[in-house]
Coordinates of C-alpha atoms in Angstrom, one line a residue:
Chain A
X1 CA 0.0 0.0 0.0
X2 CA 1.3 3.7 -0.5
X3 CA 1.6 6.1 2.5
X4 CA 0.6 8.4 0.1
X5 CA -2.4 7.4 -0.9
X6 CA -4.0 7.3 2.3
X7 CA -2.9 10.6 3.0
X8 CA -4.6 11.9 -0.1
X9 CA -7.7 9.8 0.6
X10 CA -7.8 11.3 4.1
X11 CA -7.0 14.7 2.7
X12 CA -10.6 14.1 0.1
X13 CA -12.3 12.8 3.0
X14 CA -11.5 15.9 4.9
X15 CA -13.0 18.1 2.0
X16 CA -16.0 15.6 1.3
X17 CA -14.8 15.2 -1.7
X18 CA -14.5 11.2 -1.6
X19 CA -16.6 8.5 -3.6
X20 CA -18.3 6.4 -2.7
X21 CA -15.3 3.8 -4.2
X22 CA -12.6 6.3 -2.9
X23 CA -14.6 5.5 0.7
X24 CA -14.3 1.9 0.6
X25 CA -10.9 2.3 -0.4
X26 CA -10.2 4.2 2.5
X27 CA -11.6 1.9 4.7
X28 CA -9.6 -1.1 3.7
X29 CA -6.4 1.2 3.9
X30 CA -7.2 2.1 7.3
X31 CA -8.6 -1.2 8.5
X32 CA -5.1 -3.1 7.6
X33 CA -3.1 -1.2 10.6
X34 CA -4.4 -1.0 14.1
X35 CA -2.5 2.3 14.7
X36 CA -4.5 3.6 11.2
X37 CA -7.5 3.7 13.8
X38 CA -6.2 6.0 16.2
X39 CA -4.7 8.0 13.2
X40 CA -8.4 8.7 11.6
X41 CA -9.2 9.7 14.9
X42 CA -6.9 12.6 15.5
X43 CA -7.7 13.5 11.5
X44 CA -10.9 13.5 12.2
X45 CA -10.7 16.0 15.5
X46 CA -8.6 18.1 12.8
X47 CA -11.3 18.8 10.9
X48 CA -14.0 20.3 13.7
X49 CA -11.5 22.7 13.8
X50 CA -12.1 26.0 12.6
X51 CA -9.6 28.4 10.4
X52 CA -9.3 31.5 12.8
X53 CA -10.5 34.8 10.6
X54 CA -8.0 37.5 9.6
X55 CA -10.5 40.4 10.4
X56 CA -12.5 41.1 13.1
X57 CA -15.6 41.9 13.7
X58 CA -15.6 45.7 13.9
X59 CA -13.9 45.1 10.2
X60 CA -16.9 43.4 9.6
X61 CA -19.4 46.3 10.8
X62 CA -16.7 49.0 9.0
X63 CA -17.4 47.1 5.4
X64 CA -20.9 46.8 6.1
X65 CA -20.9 50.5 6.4
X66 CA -19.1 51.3 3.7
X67 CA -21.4 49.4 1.6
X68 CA -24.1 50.8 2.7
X69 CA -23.3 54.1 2.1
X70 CA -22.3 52.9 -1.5
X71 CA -25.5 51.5 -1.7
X72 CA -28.0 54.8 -1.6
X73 CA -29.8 56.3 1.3
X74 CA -30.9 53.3 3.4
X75 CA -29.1 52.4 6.2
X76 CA -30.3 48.3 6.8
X77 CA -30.6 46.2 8.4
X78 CA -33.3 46.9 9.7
X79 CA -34.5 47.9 6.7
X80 CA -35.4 51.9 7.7
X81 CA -37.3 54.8 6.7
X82 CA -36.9 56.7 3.4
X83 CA -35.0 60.0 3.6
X84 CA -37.6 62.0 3.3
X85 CA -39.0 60.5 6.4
X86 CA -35.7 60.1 8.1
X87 CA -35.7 63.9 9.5
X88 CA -39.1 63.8 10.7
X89 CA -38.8 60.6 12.5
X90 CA -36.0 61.5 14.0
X91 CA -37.7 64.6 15.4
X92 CA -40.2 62.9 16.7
X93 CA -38.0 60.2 18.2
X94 CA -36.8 63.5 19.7
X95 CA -39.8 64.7 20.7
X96 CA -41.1 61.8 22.4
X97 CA -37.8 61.5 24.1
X98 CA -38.1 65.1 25.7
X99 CA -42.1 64.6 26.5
X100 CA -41.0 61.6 28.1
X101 CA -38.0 63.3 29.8
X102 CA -40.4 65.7 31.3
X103 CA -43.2 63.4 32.5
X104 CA -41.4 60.4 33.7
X105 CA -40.1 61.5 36.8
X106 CA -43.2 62.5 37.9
X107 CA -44.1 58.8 37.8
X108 CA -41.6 58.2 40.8
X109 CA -40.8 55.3 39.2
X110 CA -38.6 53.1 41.8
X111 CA -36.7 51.3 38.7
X112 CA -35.6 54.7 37.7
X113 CA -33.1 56.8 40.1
X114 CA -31.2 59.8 39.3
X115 CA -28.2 57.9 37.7
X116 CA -30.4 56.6 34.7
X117 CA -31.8 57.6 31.6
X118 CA -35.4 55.8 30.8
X119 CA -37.4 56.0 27.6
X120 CA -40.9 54.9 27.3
X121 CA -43.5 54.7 24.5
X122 CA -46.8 54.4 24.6
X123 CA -48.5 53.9 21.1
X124 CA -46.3 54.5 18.6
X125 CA -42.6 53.5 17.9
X126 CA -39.3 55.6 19.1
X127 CA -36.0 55.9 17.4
X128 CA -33.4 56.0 19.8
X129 CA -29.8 56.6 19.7
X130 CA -27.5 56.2 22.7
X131 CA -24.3 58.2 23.4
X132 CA -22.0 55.1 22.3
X133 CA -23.7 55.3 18.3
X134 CA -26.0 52.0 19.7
X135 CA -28.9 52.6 18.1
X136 CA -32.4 51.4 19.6
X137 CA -35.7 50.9 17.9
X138 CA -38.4 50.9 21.1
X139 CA -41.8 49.3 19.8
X140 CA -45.1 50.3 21.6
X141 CA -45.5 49.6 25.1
X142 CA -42.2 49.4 26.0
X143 CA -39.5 51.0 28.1
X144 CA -35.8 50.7 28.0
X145 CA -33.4 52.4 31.0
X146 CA -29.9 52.9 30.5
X147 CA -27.1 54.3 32.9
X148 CA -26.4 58.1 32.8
X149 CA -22.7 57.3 31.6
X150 CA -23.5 55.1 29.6
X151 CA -20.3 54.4 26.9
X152 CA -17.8 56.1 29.4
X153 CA -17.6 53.5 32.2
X154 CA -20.2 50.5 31.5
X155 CA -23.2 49.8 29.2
X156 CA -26.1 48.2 30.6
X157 CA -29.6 48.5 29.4
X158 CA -32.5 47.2 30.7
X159 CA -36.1 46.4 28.7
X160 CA -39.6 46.0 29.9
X161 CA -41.7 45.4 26.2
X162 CA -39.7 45.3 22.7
X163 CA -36.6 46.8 20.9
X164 CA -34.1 46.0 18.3
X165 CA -30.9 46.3 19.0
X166 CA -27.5 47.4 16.8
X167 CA -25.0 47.6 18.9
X168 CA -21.9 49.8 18.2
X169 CA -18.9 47.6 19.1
X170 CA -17.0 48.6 22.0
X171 CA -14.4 45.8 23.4
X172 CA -13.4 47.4 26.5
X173 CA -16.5 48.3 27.9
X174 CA -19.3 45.5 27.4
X175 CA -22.5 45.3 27.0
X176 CA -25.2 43.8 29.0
X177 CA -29.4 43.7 28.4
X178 CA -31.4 42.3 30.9
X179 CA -35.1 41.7 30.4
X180 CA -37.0 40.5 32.9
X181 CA -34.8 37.5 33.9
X182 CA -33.0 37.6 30.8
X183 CA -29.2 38.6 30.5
X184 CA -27.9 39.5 27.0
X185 CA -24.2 39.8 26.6
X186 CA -23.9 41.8 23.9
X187 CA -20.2 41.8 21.1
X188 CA -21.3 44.8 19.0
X189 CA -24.4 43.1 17.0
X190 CA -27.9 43.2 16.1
X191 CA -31.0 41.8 17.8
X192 CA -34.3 41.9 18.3
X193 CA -35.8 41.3 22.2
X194 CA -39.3 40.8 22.9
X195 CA -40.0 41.2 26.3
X196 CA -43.4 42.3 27.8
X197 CA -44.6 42.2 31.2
X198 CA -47.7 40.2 30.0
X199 CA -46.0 38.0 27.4
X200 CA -45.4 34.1 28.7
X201 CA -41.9 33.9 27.2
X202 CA -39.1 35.9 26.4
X203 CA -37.7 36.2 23.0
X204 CA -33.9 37.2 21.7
X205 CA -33.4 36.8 18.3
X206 CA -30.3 37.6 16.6
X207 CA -30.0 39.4 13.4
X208 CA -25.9 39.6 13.0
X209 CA -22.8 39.3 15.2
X210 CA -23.1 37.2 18.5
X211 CA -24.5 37.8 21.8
X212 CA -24.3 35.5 24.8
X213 CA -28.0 34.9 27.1
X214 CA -28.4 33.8 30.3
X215 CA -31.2 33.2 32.5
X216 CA -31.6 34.5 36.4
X217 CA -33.2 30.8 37.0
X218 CA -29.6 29.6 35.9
X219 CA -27.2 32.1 35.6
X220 CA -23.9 30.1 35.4
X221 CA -25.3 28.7 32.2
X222 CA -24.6 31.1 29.1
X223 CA -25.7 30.2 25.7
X224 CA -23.8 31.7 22.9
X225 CA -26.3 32.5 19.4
X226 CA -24.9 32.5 16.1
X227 CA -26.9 35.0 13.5
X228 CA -30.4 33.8 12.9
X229 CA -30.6 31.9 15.8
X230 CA -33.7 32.9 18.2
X231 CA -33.9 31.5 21.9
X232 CA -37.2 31.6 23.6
X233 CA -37.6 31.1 27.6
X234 CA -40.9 30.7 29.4
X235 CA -41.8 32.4 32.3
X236 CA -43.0 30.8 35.4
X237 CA -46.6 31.4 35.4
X238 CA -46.6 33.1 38.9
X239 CA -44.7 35.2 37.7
X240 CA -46.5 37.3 35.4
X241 CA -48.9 40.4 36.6
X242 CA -52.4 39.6 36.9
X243 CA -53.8 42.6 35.0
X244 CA -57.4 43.9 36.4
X245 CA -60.3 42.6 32.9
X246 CA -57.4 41.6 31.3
X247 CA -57.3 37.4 30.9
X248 CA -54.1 35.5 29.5
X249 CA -55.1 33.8 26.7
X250 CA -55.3 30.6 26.8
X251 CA -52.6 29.8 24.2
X252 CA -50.4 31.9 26.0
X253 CA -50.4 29.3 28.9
X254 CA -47.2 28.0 29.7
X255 CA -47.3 25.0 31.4
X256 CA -44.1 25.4 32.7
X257 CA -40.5 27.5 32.4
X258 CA -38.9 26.0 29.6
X259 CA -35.6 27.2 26.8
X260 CA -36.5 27.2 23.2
X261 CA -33.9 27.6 20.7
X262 CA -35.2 28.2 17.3
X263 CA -33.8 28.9 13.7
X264 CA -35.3 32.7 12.1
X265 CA -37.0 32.0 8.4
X266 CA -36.7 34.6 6.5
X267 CA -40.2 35.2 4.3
X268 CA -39.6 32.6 1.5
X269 CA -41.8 35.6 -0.8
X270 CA -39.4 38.9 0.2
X271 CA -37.0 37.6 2.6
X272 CA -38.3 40.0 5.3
X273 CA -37.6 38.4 9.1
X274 CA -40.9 38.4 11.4
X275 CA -39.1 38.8 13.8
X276 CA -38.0 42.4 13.0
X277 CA -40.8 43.4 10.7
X278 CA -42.4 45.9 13.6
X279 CA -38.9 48.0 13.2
X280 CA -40.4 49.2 9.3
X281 CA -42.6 52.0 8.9
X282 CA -45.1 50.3 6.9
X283 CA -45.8 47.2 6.0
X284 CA -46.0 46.2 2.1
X285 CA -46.7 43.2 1.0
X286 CA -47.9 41.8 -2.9
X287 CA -49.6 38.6 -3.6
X288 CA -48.5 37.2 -0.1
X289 CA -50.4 33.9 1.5
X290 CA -52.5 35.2 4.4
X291 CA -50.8 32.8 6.7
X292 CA -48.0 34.3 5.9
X293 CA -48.8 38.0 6.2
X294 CA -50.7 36.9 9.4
X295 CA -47.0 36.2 11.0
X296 CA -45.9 40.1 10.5
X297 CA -49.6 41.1 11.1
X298 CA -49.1 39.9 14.8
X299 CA -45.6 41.4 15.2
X300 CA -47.4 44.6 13.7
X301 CA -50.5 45.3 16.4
X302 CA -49.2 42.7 18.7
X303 CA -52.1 40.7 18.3
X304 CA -52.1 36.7 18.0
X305 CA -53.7 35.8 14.9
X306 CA -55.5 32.7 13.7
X307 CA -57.0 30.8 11.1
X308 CA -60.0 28.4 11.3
X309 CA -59.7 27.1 8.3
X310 CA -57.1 25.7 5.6
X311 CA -58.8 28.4 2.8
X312 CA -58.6 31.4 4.6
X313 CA -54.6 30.6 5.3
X314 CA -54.1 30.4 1.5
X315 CA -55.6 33.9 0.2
X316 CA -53.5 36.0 -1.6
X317 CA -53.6 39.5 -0.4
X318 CA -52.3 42.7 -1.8
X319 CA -51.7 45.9 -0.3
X320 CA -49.7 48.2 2.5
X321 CA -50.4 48.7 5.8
X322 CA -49.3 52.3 7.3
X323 CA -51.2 53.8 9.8
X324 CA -54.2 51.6 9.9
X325 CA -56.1 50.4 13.0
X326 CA -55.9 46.0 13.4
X327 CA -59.6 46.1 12.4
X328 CA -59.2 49.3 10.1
X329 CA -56.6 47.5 8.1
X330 CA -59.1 43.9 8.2
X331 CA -61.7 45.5 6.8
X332 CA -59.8 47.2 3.9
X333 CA -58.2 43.4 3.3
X334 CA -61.7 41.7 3.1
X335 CA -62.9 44.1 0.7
X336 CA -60.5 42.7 -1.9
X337 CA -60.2 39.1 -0.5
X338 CA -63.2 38.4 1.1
X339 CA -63.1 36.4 4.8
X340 CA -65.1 37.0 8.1
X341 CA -62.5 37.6 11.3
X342 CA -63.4 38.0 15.2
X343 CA -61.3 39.9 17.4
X344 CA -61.5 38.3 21.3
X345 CA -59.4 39.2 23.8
X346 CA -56.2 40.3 21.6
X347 CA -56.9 37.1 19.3
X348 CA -58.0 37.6 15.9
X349 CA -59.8 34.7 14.5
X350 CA -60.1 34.5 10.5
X351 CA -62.4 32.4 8.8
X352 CA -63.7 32.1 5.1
X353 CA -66.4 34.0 3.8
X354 CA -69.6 31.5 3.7
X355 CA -72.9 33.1 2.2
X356 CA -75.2 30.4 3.5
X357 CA -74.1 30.7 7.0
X358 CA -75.0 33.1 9.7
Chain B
X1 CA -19.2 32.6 13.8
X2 CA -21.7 32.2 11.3
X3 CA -23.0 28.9 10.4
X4 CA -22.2 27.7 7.0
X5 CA -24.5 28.0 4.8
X6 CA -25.5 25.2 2.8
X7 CA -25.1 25.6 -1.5
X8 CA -29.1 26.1 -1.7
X9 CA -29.3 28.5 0.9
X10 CA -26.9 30.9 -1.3
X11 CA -28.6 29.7 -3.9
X12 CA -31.5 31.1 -2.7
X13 CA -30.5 34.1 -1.5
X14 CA -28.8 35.1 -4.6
X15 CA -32.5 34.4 -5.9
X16 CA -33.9 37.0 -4.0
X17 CA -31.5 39.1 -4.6
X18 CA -32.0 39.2 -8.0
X19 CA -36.0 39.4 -7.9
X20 CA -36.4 41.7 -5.1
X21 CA -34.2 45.0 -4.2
X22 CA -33.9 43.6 -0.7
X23 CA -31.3 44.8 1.1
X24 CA -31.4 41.8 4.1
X25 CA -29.8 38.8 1.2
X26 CA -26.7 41.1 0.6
X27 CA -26.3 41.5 4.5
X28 CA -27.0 37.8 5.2
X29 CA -24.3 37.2 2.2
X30 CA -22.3 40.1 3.6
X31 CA -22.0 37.8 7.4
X32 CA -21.6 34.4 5.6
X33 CA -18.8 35.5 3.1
X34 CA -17.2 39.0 4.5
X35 CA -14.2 37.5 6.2
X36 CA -14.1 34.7 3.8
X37 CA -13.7 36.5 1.0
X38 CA -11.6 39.4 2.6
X39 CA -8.6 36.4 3.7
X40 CA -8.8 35.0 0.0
X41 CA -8.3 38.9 -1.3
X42 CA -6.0 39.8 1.4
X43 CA -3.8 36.9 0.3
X44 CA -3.5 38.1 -3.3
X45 CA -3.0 41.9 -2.8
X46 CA -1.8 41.3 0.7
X47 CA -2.4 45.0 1.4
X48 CA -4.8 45.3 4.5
X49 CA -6.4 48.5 3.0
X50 CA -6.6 47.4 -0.3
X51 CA -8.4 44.1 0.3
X52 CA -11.0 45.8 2.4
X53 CA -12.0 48.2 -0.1
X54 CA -11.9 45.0 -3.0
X55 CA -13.7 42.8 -0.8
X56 CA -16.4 45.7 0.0
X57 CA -16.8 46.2 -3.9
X58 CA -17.7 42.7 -4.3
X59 CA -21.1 43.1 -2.4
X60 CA -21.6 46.4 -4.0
X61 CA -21.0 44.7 -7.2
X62 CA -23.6 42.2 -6.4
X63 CA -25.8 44.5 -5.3
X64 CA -25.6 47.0 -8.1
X65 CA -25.4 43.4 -11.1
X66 CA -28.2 41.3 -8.8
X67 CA -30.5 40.7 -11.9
X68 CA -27.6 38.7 -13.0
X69 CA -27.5 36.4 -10.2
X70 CA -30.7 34.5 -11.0
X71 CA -29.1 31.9 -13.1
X72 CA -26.4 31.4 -11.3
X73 CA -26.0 27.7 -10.8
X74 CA -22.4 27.7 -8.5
X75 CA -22.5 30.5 -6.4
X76 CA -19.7 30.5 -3.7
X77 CA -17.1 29.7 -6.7
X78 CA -19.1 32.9 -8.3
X79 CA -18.2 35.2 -5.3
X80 CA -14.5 33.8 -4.9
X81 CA -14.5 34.5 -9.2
X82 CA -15.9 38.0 -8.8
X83 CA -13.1 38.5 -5.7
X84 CA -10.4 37.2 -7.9
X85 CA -11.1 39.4 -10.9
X86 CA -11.3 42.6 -8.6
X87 CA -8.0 41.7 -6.9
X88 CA -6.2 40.9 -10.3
X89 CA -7.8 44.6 -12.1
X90 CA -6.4 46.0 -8.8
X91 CA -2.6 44.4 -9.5
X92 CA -2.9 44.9 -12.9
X93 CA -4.0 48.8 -11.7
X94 CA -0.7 49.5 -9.4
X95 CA 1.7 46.9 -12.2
X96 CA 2.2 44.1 -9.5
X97 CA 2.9 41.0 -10.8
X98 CA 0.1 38.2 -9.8
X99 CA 1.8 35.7 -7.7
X100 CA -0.8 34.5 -5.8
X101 CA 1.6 31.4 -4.1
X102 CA 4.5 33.3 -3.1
X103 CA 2.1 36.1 -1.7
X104 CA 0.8 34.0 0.7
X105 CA 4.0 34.1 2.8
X106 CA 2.5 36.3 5.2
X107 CA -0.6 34.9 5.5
X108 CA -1.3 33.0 8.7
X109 CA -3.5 30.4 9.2
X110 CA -4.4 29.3 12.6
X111 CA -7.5 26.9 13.7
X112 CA -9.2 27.6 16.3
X113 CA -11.9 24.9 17.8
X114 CA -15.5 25.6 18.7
X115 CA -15.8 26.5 22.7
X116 CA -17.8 23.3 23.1
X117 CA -15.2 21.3 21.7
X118 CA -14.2 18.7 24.6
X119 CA -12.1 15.8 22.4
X120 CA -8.7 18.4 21.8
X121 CA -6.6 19.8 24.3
X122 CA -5.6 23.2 24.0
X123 CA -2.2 21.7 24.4
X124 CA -3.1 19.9 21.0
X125 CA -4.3 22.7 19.4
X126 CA -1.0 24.7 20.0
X127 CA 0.9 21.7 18.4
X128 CA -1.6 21.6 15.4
X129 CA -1.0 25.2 15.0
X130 CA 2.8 25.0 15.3
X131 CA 2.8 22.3 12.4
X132 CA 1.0 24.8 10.5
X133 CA 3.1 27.3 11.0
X134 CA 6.4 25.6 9.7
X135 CA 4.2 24.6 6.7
X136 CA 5.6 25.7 3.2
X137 CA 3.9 29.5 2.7
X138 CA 2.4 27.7 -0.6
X139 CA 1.3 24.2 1.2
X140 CA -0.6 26.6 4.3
X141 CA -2.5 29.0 1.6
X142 CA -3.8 26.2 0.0
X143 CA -4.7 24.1 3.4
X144 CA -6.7 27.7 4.6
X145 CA -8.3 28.5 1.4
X146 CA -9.3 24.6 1.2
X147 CA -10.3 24.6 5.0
X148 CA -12.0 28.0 5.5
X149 CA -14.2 27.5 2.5
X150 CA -15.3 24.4 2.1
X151 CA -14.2 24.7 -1.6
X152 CA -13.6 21.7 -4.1
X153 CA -10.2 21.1 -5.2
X154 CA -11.5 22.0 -9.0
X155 CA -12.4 25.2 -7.8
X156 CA -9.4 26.0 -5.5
X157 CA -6.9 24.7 -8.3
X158 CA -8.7 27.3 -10.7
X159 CA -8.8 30.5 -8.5
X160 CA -4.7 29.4 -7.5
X161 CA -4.5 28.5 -11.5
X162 CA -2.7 25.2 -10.4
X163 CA -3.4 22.1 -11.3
X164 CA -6.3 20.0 -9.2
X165 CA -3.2 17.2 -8.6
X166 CA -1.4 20.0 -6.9
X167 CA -4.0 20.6 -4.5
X168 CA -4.7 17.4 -4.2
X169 CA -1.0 17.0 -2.8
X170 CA -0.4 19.7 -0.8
X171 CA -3.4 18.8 1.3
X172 CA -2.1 15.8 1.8
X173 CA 0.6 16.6 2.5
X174 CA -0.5 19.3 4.9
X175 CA -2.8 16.2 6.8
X176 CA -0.1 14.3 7.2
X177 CA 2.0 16.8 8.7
X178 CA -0.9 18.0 11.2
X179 CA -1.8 14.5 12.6
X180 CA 2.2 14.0 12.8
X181 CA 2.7 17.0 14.9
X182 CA 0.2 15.2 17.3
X183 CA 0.8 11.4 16.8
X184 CA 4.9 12.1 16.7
X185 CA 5.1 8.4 16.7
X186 CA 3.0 8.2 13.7
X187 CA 4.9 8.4 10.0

């Protein structure tokens, strides 16, 4: 036998390049020495290695800047606002952010002492950009408090609702999001966290970079996301607020606390991420299944949305949603596509359209 | 660091690239390929400047030519074609001679294992990487490029214009060196 040509069918091997002949082959070679066993081994610990990358991240983020700015007037992702818009919004991201400045305190809000900065919204979106470059996109309902020096000695935000995330990188002074009993370790990224008070879980999905999450049940146990990875943990039942008229769906019920880690789709039909499709300013969408539109739909008004029947899930709708109230924006939909729907207790339920009945 | 993606998920990316201007398949290219693409330029201009700026024109290429990526049948090749290209205009540009082989002299290569990795040592990592280090410049470029992208050894052999047999051998020859430097008694 030639030394050789194991080495070169080890070296295919290593590249998946071997047939399904070149396999047996191997296998003979490797079978005819005892040592050859221990050999494979070792080559095959070789390659779960990983070549070590000659740029870093913040070379990463630099070149995706660049290109964007080749690329025209939107800055993505998140995919954001036209220009035109851009000044106004962030005027009103300004506003909001000195309204709020004004009436917060008077809340006496205990979470909130003189060395932090807090931002609330109530029913629209808020724009906000933090003295490190971070910037934050605050979705309705939410609140996010940061420290007053925040980028000079230590970054640490904290989230009651949703935001998305992009993180300026800044190596020497880290990052860290806690929501509810959620700790994100944050590397200079992008990610989306959905965290409200009456929600049963809590939701981090990363967009780009990497971010390490821990839980206050276990805190010695960090879990380290890759892009397009989406970890969910349930809440202990007890713990959430028993709102006054207000009953937790059903659906909602977690049975108990539990870690979810689940892959982000992108839309197959435009590649959008539901995940983050709350951060646009309006929702467009052409020829798109209902089930499908139904996913961004409930990001959209924070509604859960369902379908009693296989037919309704498959219409095709047209059409952009801007400013439009949840039932404002149903009723323009089932002018052009017909269906019946039933909003109960922050459920909508869609059905098909049947003449005969009711 | 980002998963790799499988052929078909490029595939379809480049897909939606070309029927949609969506931004969000050039960015999820941009985190599968940036520092991919930016090692293989690197090691043929070898400039740190330079390569960015090449590598960040290949994305703005493909974003600015995406109706021409539906058809596209081999699309990682197609990136590492449309880096090549860029790198070889930019030689051509400044009248440096391409010598993609001898360039790689300065190009490290070191392997790093996943944290979760129990089976190797660090101890055995540091040997791995020692081996790799006192590999020929030419035997190294062609173990990373090989190693870091998954690429066939048609493909490597035609972006290095060598033969597929030399490819062929040099990985070999690189193997044999790397489970050496761990199994001494080995070989």
């Amino acid at each position: 036998m030639s030394a050789n040509r194991l080495w070169e069918l080890l070296a295919r091997k290593h590249n998946d390049e071997l047939t399904e002949d070149e396999q047996k082959e191997l296998e003979l070679l490797l079978r005819q020495q005892q040592e050859m066993f221990e050999l494979n081994e070792t080559f095959l610990r070789i390659k779960e290695l990983q070549v070590r990358k000659l740029s870093s991240q913040a070379d990463e983020e630099r070149s995706r800047q660049a290109i964007a700015a080749q690329l025209g007037p939107l800055p993505s992702p998140p995919r954001s606002i036209k220009k035109g818009l851009w000044m106004t919004a962030v005027a009103c991201g300004l506003l909001i952010i000195g309204i709020l400045w004004w009436s917060l305190p008077k809340h006496n809000n205990v979470s909130s002492p003189a060395s932090q900065n807090e931002i609330a919204t109530s029913s629209s979106k808020s724009r906000v950009q933090l003295p490190d470059g971070s910037t934050v996109i605050l979705n309705k309902q939410s609140r996010l408090t940061y420290n007053k020096d925040f980028g000079v000695s230590k970054r640490e935000i904290s989230l009651t609702g949703e935001a998305y995330f992009d993180i300026a990188r800044n190596e020497s002074i880290p990052l860290t999001v806690t929501a509810g009993s959620v700790k994100i370790r944050v590397m200079g990224t992008a990610f989306n966290v959905r965290a409200y008070a009456q929600d049963s879980t809590i939701e981090t999905a990363l967009i780009r970079g990497s971010i390490e999450v821990s839980s206050a049940d276990d805190p010695e146990r960090t879990i380290r996301m890759r892009p397009n990875e989406k970890i969910i943990f349930g809440k202990d039942i007890s713990s959430l607020p028993s709102t006054p008229g207000i009953k937790i769906p059903e659906h909602r019920m977690p049975t108990q606390a539990f870690v979810q880690m689940n892959r982000i789709k992108p839309n197959p039909t435009d590649s959008t991420i539901n995940e983050i499709v709350w951060v646009q300013d309006k929702l467009v969408f052409s020829k798109e299944p209902f089930y499908s539109l139904a996913q961004k739909m409930e990001r959209w008004y924070q509604v859960k949305i369902r379908f009693k029947d296989t037919i309704s899930q498959q219409l095709s709708l047209t059409g952009s949603l801007e400013k439009e109230t949840l039932t404002e924006a149903l009723d323009a939909l089932k002018q052009l596509t017909p269906f019946n729907y039933r909003i109960d207790s922050g459920i909508v339920t869609i059905s098909k359209k049947i003449n005969t009945i009711n | 660091m980002p998963a790799t993606p499988s052929e078909k998920d490029i595939i379809t990316l480049f897909r939606q690239l070309s029927s949609t201007p969506d931004q969000a398949a050039l960015w999820q290219l941009h985190t599968y390929y940036f520092h991919r693409l930016y090692a293989y330029i690197l090691s043929l201009v070898r400039l740190k400047e330079a390569a960015e700026e090449i590598t960040n024109d290949v994305f703005v290429d493909i974003w600015q030519r995406r109706h021409l990526l539906e058809n596209v049948t081999m699309p990682e090749i197609y990136l590492f074609v449309c880096a090549k290209n860029k790198a070889l205009r930019y030689l051509k540009s400044k009248s440096l001679p391409f010598e993609p082989l001898d360039k790689a002299a300065g190009l490290e290569c070191v392997l790093e294992k996943d944290p979760h990795e129990m089976l190797i040592s660090s101890e055995m990592l540091k040997q791995i990487n020692e081996a790799i280090a006192s590999l020929p410049p030419k035997c190294r470029m062609i173990f990373r490029l090989v190693k870091e992208n998954n690429l066939k050894y048609r493909e490597v052999a035609e972006l290095l214009d060598i033969s597929e047999k030399t490819v062929e051998n040099q990985m070999a020859i690189a193997l044999k060196k790397l489970t050496a430097s761990i199994l001494f008694k080995m070989v």
